[in-house]
mmCIF file with all atom_site columns, C-alpha atoms in Angstrom:
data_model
loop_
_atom_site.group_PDB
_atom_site.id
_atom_site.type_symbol
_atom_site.label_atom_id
_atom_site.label_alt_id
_atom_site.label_comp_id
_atom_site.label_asym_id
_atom_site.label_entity_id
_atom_site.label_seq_id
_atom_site.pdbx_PDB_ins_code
_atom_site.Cartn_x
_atom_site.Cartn_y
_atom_site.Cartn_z
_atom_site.occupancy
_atom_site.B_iso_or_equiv
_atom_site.pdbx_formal_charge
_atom_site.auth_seq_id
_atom_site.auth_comp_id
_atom_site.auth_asym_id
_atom_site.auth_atom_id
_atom_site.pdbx_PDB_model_num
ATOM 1   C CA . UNK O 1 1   ? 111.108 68.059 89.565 1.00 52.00 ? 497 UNK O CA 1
ATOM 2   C CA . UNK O 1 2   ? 114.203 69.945 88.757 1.00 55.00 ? 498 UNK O CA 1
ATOM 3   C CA . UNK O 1 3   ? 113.531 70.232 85.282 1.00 56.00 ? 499 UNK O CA 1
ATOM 4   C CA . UNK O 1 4   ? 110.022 71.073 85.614 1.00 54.00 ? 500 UNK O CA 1
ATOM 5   C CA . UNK O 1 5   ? 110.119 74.268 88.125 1.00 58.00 ? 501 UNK O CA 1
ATOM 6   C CA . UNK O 1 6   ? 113.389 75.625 85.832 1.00 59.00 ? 502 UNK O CA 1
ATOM 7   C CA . UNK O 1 7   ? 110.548 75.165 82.798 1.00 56.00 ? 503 UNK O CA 1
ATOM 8   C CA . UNK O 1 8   ? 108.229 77.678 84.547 1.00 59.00 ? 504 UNK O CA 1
ATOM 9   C CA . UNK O 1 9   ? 110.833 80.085 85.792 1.00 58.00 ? 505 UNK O CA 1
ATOM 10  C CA . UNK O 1 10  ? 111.652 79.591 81.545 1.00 59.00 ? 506 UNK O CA 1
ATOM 11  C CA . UNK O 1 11  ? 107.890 80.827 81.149 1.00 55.00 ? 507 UNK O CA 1
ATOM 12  C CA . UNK O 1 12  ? 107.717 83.102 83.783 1.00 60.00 ? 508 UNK O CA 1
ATOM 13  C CA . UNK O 1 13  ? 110.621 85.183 82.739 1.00 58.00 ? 509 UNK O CA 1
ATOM 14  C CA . UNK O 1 14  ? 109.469 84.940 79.372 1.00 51.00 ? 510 UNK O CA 1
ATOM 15  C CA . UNK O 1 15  ? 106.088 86.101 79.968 1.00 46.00 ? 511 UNK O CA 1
ATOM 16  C CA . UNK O 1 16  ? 107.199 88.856 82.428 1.00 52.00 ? 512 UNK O CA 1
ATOM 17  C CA . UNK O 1 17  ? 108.924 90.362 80.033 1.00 49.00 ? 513 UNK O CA 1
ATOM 18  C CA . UNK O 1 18  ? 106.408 90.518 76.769 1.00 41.00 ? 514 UNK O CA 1
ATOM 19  C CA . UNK O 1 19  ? 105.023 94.436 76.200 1.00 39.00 ? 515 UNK O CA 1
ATOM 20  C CA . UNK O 1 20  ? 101.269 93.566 75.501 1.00 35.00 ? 516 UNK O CA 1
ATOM 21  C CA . UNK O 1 21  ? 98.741  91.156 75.389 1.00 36.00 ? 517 UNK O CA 1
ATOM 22  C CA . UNK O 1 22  ? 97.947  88.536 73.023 1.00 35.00 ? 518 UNK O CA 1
ATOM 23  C CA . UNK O 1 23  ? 101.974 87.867 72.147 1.00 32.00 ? 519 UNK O CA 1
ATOM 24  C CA . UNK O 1 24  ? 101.669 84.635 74.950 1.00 34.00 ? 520 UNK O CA 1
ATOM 25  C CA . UNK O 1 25  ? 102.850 82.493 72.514 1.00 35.00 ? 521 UNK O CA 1
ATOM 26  C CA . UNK O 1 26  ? 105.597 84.363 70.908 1.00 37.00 ? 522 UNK O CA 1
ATOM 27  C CA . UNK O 1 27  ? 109.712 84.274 73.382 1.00 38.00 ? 523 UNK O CA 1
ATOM 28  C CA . UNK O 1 28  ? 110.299 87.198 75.305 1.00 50.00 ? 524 UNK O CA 1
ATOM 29  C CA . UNK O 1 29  ? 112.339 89.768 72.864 1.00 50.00 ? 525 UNK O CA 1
ATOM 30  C CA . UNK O 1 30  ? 114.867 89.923 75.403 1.00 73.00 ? 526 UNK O CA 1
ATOM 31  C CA . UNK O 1 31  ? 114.935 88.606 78.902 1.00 80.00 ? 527 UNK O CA 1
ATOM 32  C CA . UNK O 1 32  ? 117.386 90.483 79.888 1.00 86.00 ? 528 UNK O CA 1
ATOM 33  C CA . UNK O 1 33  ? 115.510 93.615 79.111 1.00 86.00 ? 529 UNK O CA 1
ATOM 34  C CA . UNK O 1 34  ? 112.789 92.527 81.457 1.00 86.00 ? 530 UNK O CA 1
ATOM 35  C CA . UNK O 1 35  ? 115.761 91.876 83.964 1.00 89.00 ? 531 UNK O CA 1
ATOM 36  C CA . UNK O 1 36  ? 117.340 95.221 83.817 1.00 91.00 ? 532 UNK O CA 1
ATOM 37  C CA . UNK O 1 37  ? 113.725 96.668 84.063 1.00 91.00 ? 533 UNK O CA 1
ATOM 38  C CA . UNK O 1 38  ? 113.086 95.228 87.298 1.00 92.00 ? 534 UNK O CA 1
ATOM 39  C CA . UNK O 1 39  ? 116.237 95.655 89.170 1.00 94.00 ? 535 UNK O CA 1
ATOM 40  C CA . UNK O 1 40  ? 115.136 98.252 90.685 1.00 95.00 ? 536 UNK O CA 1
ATOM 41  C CA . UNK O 1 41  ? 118.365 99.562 92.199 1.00 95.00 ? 537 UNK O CA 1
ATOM 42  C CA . UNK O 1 42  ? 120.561 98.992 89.297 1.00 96.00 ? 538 UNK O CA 1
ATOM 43  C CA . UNK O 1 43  ? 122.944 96.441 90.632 1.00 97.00 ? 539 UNK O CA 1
ATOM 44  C CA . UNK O 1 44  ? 122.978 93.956 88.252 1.00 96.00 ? 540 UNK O CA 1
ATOM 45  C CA . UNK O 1 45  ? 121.252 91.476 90.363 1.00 96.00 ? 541 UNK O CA 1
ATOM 46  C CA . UNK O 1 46  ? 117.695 90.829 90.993 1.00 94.00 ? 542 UNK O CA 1
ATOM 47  C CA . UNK O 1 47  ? 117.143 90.275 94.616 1.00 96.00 ? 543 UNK O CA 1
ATOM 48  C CA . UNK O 1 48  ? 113.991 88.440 96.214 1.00 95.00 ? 544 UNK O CA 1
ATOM 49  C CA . UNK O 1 49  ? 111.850 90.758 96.462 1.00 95.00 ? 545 UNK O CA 1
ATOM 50  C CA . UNK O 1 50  ? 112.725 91.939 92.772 1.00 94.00 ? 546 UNK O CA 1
ATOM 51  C CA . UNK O 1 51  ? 112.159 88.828 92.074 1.00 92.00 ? 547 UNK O CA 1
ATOM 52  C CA . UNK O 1 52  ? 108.650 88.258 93.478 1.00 93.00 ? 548 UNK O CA 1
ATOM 53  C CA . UNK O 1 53  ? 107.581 91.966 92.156 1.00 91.00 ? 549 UNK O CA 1
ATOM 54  C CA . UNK O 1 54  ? 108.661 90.474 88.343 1.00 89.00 ? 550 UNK O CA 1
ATOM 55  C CA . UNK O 1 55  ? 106.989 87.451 89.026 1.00 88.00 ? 551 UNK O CA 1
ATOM 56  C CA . UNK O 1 56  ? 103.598 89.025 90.111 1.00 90.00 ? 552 UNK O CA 1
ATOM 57  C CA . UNK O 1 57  ? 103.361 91.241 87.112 1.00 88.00 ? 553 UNK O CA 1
ATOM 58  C CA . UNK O 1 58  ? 103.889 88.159 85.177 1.00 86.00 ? 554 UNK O CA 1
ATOM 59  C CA . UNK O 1 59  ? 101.366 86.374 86.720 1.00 89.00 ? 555 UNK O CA 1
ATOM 60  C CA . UNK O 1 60  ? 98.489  89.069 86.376 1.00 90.00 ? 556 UNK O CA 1
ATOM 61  C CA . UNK O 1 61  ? 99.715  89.909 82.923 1.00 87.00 ? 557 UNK O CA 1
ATOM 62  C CA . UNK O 1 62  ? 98.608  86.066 82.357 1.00 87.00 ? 558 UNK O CA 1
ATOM 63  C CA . UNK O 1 63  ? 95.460  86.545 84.425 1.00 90.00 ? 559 UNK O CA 1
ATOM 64  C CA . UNK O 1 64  ? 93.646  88.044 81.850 1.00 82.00 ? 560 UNK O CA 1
ATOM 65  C CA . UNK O 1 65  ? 90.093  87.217 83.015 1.00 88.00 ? 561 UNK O CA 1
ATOM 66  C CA . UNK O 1 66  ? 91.245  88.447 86.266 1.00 93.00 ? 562 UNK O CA 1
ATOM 67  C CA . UNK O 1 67  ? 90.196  85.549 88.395 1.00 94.00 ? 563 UNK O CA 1
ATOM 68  C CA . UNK O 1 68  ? 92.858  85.565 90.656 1.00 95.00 ? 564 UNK O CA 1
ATOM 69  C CA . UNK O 1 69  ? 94.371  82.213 89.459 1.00 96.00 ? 565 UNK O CA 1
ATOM 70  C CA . UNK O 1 70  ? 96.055  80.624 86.535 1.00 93.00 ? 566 UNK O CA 1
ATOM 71  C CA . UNK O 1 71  ? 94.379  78.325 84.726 1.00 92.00 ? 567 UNK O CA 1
ATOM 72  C CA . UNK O 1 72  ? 95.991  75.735 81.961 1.00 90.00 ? 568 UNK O CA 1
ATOM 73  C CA . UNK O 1 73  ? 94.798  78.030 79.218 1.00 89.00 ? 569 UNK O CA 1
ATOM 74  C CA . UNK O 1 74  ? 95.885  80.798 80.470 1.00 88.00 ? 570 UNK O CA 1
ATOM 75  C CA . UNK O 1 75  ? 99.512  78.914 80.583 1.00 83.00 ? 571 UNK O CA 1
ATOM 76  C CA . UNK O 1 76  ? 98.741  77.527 76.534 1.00 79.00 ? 572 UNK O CA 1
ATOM 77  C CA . UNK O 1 77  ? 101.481 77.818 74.438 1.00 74.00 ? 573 UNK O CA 1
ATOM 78  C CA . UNK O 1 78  ? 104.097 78.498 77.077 1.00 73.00 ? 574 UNK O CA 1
ATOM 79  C CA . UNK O 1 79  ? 103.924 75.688 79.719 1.00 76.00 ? 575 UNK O CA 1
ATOM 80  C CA . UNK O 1 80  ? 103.729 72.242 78.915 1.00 80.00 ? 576 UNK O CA 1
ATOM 81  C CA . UNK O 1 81  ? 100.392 70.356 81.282 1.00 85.00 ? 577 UNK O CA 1
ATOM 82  C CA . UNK O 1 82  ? 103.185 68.634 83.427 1.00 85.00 ? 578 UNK O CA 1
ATOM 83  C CA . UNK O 1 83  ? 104.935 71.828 84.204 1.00 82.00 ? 579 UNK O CA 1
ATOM 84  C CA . UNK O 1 84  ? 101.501 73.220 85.220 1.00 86.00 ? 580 UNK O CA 1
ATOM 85  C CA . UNK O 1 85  ? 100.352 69.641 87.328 1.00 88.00 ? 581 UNK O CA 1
ATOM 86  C CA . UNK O 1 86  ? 103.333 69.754 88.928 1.00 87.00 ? 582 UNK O CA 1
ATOM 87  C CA . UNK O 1 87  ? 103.158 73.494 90.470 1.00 87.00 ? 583 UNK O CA 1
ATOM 88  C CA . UNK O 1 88  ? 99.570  73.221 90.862 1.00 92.00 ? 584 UNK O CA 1
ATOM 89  C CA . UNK O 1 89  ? 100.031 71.916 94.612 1.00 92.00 ? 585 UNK O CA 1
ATOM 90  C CA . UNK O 1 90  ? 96.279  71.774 95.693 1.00 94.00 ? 586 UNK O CA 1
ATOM 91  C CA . UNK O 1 91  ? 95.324  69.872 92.354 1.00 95.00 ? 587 UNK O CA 1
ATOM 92  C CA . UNK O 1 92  ? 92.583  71.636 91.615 1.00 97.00 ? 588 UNK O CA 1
ATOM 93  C CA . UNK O 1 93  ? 93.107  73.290 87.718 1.00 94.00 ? 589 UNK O CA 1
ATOM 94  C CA . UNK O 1 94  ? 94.010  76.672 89.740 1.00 95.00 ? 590 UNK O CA 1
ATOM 95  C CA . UNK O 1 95  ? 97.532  77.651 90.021 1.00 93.00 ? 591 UNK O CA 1
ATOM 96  C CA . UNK O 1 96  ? 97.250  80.241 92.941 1.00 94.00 ? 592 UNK O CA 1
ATOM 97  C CA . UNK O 1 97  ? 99.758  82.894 93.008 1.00 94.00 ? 593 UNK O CA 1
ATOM 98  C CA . UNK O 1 98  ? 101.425 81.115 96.197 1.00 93.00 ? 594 UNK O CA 1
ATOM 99  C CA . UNK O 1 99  ? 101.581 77.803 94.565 1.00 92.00 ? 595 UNK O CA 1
ATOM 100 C CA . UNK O 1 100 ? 103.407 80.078 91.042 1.00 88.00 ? 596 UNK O CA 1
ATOM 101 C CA . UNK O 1 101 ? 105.351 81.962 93.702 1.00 89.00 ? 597 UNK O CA 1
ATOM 102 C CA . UNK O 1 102 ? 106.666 79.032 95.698 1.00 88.00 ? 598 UNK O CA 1
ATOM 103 C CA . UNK O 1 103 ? 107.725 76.982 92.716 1.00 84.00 ? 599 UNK O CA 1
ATOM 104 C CA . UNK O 1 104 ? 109.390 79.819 91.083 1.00 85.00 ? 600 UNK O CA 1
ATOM 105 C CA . UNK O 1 105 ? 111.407 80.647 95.007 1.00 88.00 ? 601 UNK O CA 1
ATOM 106 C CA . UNK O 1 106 ? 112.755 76.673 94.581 1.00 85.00 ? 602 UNK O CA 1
ATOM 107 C CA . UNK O 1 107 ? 114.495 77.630 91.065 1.00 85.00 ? 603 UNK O CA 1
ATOM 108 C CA . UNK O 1 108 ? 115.664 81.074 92.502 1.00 89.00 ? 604 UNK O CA 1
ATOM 109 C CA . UNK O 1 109 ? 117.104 79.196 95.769 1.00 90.00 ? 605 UNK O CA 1
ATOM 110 C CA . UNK O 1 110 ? 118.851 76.161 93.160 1.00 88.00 ? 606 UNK O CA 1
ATOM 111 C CA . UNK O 1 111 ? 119.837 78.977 90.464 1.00 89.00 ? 607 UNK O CA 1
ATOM 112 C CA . UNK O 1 112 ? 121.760 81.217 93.542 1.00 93.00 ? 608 UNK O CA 1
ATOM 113 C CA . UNK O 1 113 ? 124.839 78.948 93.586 1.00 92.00 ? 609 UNK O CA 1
ATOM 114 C CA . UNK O 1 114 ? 126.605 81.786 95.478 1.00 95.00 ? 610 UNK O CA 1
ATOM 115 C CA . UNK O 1 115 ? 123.864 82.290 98.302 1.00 95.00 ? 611 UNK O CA 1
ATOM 116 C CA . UNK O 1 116 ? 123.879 85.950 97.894 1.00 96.00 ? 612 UNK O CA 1
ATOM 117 C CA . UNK O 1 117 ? 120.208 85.999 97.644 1.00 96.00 ? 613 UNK O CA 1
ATOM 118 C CA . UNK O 1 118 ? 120.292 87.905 94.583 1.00 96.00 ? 614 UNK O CA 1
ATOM 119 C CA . UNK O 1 119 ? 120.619 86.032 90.951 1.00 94.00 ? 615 UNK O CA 1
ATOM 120 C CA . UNK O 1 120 ? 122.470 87.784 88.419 1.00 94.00 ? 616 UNK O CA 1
ATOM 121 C CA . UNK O 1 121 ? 121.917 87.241 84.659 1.00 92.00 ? 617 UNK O CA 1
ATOM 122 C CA . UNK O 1 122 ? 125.023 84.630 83.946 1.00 92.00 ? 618 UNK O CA 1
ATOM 123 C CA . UNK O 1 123 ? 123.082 82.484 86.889 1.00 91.00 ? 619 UNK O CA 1
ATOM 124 C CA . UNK O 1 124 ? 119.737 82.702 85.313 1.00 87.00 ? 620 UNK O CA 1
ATOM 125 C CA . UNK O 1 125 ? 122.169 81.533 82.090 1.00 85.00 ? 621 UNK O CA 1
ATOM 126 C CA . UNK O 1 126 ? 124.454 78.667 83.656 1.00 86.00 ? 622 UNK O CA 1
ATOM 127 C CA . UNK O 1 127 ? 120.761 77.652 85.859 1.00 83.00 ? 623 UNK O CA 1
ATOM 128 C CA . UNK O 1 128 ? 118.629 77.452 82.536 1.00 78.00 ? 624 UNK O CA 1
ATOM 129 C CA . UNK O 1 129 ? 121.285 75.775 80.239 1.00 78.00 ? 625 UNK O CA 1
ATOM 130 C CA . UNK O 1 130 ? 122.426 73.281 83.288 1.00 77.00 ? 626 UNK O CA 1
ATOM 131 C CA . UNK O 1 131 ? 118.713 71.751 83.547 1.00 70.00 ? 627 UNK O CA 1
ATOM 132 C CA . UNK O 1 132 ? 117.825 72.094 79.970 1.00 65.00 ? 628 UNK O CA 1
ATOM 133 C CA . UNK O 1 133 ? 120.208 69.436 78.976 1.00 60.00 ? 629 UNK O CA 1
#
């Protein structure tokens, strides 16, 4: 399960971080630009609730019909169906923000190996390479 929640904080990152619509399919520039953007207080860490507020904007950015839920298409090209089956908690085709949010909180918690409660960008690194392999 590991693998599969890392995948989505992969594609959430990555989506949170392109500059306009219709680029879903194309890797984030830089990550790392979308990480100094939303660290809001400039200490090189993104705390929860930076975090959550880069996740959000991700997730409506992908919301393009504005339904209020993700949908495997909306997800095409960046998340593979088993990454999507296996944070869509209720089953039901519709990955709420709740069910994105609380899969992408399980990576943040495993990816904090300090428990500071804040990730900086070498444990987004070490966290992405570790369960890549």
């Amino acid at each position: 399960m590991g693998r599969i929640l890392v995948t989505a904080l992969i594609v959430a990152v990555t989506f949170a971080c392109l500059p306009a619509p219709g680029l879903a399919q194309a890797p984030a520039p830089d990550w790392r630009e979308g990480f100094r953007a939303h660290d809001k207080n400039g200490d090189g860490r993104i705390d929860r609730a930076e975090f959550q507020n880069w996740i959000v904007e991700g997730f409506y950015f992908r919301d393009q019909g504005r339904k209020g839920y993700l949908a495997p298409a909306d997800l095409q090209g960046t998340a593979s169906p088993e990454v999507f089956r296996a944070i869509n908690r209720k089953g039901d085709g519709k990955l709420t923000m709740n069910e994105y949010l609380n899969a992408l909180f399980q990576d943040f918690a495993a990816a904090d190996v300090d428990q500071t409660g804040a990730l900086t960008m070498q444990e987004i690194e070490v966290y992405t390479k570790q369960t890549r392999k």
